[in-house]
Tab-separated table of N, CA and C and ligand atoms in Angstrom:
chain	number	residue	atom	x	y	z
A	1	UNK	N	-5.820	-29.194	-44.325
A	1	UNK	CA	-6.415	-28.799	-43.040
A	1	UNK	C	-5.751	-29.556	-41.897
A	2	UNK	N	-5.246	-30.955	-42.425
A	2	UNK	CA	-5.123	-31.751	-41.108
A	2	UNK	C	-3.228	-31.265	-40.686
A	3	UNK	N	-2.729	-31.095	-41.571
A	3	UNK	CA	-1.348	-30.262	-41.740
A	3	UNK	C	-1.313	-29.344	-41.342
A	4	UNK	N	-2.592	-28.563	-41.366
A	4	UNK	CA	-2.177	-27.265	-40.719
A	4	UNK	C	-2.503	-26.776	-39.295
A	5	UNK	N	-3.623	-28.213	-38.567
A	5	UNK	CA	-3.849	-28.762	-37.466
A	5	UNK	C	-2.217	-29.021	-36.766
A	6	UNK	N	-1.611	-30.081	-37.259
A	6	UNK	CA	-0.771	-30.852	-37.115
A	6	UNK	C	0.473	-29.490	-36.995
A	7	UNK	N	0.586	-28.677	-38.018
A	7	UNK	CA	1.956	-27.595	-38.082
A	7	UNK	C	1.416	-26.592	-36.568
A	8	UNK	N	-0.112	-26.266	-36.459
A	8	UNK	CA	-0.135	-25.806	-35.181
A	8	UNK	C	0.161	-26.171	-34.003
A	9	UNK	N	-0.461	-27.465	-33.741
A	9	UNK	CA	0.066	-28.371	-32.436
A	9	UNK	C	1.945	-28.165	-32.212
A	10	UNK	N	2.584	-28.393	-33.399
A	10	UNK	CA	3.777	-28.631	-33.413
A	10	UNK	C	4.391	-27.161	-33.097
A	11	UNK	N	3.593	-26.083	-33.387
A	11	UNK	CA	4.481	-24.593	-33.198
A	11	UNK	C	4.257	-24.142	-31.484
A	12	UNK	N	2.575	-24.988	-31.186
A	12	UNK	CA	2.251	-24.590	-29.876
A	12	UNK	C	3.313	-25.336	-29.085
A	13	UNK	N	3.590	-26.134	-28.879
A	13	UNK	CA	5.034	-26.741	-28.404
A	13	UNK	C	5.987	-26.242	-28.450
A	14	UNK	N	6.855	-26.128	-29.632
A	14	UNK	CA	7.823	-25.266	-29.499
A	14	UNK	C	7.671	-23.934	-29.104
A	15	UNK	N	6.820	-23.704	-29.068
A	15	UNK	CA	6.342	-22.059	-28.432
A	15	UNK	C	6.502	-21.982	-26.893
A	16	UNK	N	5.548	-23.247	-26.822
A	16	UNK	CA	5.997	-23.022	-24.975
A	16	UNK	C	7.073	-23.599	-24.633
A	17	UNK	N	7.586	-24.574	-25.579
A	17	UNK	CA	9.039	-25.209	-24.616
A	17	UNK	C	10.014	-23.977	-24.463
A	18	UNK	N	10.270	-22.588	-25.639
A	18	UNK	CA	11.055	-21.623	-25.590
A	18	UNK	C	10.570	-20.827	-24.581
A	19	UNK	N	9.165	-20.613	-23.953
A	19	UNK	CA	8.867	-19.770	-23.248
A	19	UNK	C	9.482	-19.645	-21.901
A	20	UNK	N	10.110	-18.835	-21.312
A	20	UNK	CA	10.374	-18.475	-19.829
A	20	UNK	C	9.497	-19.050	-18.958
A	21	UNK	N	9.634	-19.073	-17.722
A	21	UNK	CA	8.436	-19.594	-16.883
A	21	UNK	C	7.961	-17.993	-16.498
A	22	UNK	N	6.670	-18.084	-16.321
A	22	UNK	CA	5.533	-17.220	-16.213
A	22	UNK	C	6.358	-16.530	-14.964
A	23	UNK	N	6.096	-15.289	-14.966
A	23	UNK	CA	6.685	-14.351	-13.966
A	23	UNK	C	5.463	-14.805	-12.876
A	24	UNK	N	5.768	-14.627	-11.155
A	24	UNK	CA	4.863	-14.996	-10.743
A	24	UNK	C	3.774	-13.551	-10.356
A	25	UNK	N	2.313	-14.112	-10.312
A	25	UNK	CA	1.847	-13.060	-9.963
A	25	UNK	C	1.538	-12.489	-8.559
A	26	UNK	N	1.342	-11.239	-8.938
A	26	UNK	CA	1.653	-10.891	-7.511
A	26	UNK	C	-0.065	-11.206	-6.727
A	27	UNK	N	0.184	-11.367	-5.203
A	27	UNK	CA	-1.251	-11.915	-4.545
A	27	UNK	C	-1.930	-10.892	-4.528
A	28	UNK	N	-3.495	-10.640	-4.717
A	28	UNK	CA	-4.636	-10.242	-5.684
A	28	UNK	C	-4.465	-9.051	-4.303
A	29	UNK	N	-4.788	-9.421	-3.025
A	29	UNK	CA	-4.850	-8.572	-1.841
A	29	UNK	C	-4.192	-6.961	-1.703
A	30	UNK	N	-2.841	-7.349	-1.733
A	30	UNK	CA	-1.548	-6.669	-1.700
A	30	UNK	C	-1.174	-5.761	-2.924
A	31	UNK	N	-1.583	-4.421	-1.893
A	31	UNK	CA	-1.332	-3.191	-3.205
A	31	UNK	C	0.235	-3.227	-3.729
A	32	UNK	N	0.179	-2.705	-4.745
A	32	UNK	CA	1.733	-3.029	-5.433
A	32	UNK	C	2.790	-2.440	-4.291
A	33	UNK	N	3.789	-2.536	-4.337
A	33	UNK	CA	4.921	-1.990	-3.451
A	33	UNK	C	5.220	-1.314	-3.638
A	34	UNK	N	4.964	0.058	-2.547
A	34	UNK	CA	5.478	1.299	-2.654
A	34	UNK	C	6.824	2.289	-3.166
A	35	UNK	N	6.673	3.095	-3.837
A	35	UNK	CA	8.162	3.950	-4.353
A	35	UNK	C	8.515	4.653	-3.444
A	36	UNK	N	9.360	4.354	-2.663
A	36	UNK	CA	9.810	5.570	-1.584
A	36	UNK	C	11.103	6.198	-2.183
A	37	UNK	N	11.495	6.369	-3.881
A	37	UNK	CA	11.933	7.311	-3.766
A	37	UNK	C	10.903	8.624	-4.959
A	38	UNK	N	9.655	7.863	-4.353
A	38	UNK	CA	8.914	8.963	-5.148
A	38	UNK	C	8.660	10.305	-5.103
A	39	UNK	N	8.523	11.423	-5.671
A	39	UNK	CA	7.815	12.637	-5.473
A	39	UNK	C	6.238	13.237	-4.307
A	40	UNK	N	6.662	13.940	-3.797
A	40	UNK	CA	5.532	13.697	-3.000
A	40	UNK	C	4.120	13.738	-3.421
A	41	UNK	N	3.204	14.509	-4.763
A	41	UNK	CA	2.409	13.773	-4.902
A	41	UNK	C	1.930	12.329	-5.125
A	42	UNK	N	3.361	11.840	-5.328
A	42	UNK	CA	3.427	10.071	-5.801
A	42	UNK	C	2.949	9.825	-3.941
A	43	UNK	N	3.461	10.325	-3.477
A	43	UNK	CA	3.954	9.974	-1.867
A	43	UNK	C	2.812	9.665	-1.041
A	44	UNK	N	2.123	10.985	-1.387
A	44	UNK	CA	0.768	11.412	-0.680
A	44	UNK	C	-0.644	10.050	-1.404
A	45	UNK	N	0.244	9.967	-2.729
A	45	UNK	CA	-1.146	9.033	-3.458
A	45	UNK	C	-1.097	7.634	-2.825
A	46	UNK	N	0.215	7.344	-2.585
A	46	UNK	CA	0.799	5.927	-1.743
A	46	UNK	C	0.244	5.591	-0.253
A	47	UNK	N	0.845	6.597	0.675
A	47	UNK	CA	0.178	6.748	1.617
A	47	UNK	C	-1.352	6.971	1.529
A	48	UNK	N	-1.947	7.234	1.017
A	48	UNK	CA	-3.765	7.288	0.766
A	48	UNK	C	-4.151	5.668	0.326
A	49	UNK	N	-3.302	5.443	-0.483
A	49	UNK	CA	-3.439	3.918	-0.710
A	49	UNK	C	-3.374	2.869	0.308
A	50	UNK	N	-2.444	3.328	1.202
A	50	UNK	CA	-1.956	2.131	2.001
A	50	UNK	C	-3.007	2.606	2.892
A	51	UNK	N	-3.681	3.820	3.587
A	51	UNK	CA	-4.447	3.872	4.745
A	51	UNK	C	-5.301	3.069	4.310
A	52	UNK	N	-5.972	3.320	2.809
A	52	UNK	CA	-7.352	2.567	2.361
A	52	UNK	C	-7.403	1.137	2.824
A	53	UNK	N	-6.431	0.590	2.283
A	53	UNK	CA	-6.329	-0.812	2.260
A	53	UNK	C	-6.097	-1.605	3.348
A	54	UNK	N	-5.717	-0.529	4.446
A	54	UNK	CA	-4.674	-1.359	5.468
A	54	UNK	C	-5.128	-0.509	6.420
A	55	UNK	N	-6.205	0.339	7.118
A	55	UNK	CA	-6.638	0.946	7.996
A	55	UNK	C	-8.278	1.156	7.934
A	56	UNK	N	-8.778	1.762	6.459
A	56	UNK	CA	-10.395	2.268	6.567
A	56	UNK	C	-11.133	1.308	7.100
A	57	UNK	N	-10.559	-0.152	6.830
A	57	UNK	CA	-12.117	-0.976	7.004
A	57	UNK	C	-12.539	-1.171	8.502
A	58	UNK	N	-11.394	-0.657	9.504
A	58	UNK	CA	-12.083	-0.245	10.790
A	58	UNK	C	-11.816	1.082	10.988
A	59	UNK	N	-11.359	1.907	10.488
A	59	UNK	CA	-11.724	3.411	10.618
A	59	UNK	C	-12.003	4.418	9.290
A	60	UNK	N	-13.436	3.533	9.737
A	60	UNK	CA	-14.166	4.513	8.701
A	60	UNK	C	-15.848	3.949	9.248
A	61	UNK	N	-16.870	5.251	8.746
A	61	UNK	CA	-17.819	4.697	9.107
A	61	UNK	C	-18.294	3.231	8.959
A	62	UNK	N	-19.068	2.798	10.364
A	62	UNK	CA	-19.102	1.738	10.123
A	62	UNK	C	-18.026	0.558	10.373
A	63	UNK	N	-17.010	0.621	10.784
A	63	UNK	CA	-16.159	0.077	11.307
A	63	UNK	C	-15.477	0.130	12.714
A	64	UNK	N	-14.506	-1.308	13.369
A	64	UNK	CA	-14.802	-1.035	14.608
A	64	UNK	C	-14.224	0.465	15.485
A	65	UNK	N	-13.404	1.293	14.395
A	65	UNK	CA	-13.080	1.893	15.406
A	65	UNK	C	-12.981	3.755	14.326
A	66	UNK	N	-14.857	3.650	14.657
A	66	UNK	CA	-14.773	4.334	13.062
A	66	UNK	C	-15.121	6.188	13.824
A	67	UNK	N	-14.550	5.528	15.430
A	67	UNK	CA	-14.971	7.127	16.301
A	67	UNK	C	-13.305	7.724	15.830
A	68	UNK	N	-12.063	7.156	15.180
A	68	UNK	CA	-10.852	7.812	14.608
A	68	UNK	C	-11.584	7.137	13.205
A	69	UNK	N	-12.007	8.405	12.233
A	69	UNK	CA	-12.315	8.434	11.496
A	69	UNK	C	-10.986	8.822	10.180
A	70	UNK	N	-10.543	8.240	9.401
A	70	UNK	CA	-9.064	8.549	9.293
A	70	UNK	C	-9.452	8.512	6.936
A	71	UNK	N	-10.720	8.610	6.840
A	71	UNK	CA	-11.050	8.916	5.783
A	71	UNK	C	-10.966	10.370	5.015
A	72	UNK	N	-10.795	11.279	6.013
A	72	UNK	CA	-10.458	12.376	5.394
A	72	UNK	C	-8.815	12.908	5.604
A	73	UNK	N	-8.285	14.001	4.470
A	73	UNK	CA	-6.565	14.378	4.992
A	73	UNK	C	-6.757	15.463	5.886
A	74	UNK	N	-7.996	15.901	6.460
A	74	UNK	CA	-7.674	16.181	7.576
A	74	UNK	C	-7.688	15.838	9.258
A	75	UNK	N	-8.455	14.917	8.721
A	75	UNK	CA	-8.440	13.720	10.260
A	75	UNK	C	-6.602	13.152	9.980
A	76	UNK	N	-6.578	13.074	8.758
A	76	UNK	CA	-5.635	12.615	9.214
A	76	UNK	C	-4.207	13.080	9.711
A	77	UNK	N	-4.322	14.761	9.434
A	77	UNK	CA	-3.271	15.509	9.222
A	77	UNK	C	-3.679	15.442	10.594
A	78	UNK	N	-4.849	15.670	11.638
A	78	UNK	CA	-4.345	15.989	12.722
A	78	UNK	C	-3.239	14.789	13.683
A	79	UNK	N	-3.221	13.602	12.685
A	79	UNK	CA	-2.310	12.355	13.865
A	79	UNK	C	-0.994	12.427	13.092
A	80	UNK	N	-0.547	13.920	12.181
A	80	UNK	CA	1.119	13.988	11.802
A	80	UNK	C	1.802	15.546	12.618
A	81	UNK	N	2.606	15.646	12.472
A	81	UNK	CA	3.523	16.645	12.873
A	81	UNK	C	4.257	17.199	11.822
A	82	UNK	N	3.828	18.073	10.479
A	82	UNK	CA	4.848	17.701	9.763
A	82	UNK	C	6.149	17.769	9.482
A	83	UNK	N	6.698	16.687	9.007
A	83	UNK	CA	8.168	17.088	9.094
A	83	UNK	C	8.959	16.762	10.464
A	84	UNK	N	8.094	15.689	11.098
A	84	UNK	CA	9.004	15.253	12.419
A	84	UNK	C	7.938	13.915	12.496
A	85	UNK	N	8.168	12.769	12.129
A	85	UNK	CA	7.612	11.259	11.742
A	85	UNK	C	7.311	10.727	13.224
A	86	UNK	N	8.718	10.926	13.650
A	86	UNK	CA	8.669	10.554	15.188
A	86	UNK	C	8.148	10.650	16.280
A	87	UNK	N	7.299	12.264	16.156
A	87	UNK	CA	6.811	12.982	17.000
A	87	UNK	C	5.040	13.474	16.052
A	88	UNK	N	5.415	12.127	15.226
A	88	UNK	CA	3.595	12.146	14.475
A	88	UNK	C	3.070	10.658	15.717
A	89	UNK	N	1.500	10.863	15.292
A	89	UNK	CA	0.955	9.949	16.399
A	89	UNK	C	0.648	8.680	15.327
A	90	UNK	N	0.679	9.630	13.874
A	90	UNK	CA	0.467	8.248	12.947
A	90	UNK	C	1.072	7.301	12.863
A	91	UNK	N	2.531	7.910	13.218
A	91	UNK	CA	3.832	7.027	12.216
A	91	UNK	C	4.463	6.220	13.684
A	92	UNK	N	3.453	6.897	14.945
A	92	UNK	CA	4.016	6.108	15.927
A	92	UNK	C	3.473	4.814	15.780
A	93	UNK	N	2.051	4.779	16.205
A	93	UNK	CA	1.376	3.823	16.129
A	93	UNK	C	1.505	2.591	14.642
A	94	UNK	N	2.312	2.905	13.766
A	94	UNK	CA	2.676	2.107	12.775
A	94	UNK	C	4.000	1.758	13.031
A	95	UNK	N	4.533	2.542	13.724
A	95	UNK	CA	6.526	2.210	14.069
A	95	UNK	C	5.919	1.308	14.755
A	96	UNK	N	5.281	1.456	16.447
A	96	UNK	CA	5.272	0.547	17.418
A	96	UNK	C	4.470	-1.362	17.002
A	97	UNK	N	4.323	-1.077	15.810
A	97	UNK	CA	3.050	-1.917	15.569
A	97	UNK	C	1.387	-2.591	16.152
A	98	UNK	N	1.480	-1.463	16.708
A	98	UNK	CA	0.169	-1.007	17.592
A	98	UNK	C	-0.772	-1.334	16.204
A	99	UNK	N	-0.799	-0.631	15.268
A	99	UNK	CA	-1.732	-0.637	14.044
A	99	UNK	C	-0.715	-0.629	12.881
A	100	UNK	N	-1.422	-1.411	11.797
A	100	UNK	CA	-3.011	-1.955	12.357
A	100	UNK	C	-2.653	-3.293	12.932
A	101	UNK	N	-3.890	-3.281	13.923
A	101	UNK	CA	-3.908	-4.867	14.525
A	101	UNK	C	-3.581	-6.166	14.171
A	102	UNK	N	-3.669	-6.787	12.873
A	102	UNK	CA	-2.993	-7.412	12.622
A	102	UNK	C	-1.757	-7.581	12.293
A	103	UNK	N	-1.117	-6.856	12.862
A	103	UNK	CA	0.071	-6.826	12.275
A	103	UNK	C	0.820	-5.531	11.509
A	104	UNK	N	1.858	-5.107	11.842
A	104	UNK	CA	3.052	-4.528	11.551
A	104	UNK	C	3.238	-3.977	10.135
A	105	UNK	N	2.994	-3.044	9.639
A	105	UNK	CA	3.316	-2.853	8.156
A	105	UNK	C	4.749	-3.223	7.508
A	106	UNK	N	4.573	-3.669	6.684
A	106	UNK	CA	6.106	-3.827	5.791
A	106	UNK	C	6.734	-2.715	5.986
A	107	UNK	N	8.477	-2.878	5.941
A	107	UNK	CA	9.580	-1.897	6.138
A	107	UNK	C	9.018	-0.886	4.914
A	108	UNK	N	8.716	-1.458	3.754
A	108	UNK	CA	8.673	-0.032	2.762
A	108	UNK	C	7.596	0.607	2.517
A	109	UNK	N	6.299	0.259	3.409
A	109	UNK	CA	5.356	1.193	3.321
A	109	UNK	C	5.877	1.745	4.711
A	110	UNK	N	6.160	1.374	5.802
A	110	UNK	CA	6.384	2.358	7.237
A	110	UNK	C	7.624	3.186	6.397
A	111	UNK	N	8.603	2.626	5.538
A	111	UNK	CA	9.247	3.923	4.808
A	111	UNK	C	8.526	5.374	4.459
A	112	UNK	N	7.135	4.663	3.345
A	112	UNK	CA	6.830	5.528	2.572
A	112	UNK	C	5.994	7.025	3.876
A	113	UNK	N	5.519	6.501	4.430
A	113	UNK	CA	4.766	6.971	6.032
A	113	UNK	C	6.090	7.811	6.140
A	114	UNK	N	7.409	7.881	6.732
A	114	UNK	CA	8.233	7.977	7.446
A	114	UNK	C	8.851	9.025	6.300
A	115	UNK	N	9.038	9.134	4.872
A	115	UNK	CA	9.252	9.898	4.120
A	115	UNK	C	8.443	11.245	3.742
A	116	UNK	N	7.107	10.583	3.624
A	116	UNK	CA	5.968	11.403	3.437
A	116	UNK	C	5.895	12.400	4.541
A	117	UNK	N	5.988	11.692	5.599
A	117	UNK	CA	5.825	13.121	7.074
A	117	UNK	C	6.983	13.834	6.884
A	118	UNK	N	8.244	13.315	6.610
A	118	UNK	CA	9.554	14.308	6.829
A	118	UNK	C	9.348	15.296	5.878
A	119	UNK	N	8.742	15.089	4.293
A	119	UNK	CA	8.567	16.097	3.871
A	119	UNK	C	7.251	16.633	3.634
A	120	UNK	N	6.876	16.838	5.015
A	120	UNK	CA	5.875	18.270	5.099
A	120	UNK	C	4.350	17.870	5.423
A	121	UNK	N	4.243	16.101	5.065
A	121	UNK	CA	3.091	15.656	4.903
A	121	UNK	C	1.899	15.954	3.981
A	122	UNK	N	2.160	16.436	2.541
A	122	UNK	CA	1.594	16.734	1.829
A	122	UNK	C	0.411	16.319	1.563
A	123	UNK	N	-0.579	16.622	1.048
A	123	UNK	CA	-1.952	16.085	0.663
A	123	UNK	C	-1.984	15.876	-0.834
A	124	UNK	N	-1.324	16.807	-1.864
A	124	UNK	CA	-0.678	16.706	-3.168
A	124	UNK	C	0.186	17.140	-3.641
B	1	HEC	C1	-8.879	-4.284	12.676
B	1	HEC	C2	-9.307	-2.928	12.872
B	1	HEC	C3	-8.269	-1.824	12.752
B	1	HEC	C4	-7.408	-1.576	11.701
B	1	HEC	C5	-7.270	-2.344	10.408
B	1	HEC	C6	-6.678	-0.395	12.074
B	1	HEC	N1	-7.076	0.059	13.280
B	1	HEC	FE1	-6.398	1.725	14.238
B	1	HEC	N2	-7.598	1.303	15.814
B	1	HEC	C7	-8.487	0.261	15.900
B	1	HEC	C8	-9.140	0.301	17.181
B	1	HEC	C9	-10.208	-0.690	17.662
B	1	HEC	C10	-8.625	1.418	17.873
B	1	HEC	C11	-8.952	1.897	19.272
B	1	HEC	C12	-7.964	1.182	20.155
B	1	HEC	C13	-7.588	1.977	21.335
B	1	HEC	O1	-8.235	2.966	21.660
B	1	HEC	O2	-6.559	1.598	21.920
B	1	HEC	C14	-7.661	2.029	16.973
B	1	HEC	C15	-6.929	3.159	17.298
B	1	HEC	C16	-6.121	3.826	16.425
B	1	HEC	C17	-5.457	5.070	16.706
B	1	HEC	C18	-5.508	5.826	18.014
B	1	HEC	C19	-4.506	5.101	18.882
B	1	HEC	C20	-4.107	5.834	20.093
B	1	HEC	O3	-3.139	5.364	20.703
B	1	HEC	O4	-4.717	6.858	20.426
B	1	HEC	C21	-4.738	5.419	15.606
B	1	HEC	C22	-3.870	6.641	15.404
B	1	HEC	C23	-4.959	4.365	14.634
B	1	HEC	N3	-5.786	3.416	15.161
B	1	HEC	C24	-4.398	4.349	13.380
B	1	HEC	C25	-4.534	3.307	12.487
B	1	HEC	C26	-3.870	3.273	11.218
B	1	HEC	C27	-2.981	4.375	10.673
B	1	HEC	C28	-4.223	2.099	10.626
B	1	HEC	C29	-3.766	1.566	9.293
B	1	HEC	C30	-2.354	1.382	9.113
B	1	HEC	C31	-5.109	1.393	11.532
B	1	HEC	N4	-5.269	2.162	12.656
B	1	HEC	C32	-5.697	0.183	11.274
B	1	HEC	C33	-8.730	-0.684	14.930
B	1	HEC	C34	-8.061	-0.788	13.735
């Protein structure tokens, strides 16, 4: 028993001295990073993701600015153009970094925004 105590201790060691260091994890907050060379239902599911996370909790009921209600795809289709990003009111206000208020979205979700409107702005 005490050997086979002793042969464990000794394998748990060599086990971790061979081990790689732990990949790091990613922070708990931060939805995974978008595929912008995804398919557009991938596209449409991304963009739905990123509004959730990074827009509803003030536009949506109950939040401060929940009179742009941006919980449904058709509130939201009315702030795209589709198929012209530039001349959407969504993708302005995320180019200019107007919204969201804290701050500026990462280059590859304002990608995924900026892909998603060029083609067509899909819902699925
Ligand atoms: C911290 C709260 C907050 C978050 C998060 C937020 N907004 Fe806003 N948003 C506001 C407020 C408040 C206004 C009204 C400001 C105004 O009228 O200028 C507003 C206004 C807007 C408008 C209308 C702006 C205009 O010029 O007419 C759009 C479009 C918009 N937000 C989109 C978004 C999008 C898209 C996101 C997510 C990427 C987002 N917002 C995240 C608070 C927020």
């Amino acid at each position: 028993m005490r050997a086979l105590a002793i042969l464990f201790v000794v394998l748990l060691f060599v086990g971790c001295g061979s081990q790689p260091a732990p990949a790091p994890v990613p922070k708990a907050e931060e939805p995974a990073a978008p595929d912008t060379t995804a398919p557009a239902p991938v596209l449409a599911h991304e963009v739905q993701s990123i509004v959730t996370a990074s827009c509803l909790p003030c536009h949506a009921a109950g939040g401060s600015a929940a009179k742009y209600d941006l919980t449904t795809p058709e509130n939201l289709a009315k702030l795209v153009v589709p198929g012209k990003p530039d001349s959407s009111k969504l993708y302005q206000v995320l180019a200019s970094g107007k919204m969201p208020p804290s701050g500026k979205l990462d280059s590859t979700r304002l990608a995924t925004f900026h892909k998603w409107i060029s083609e067509g702005a899909k819902d699925k």
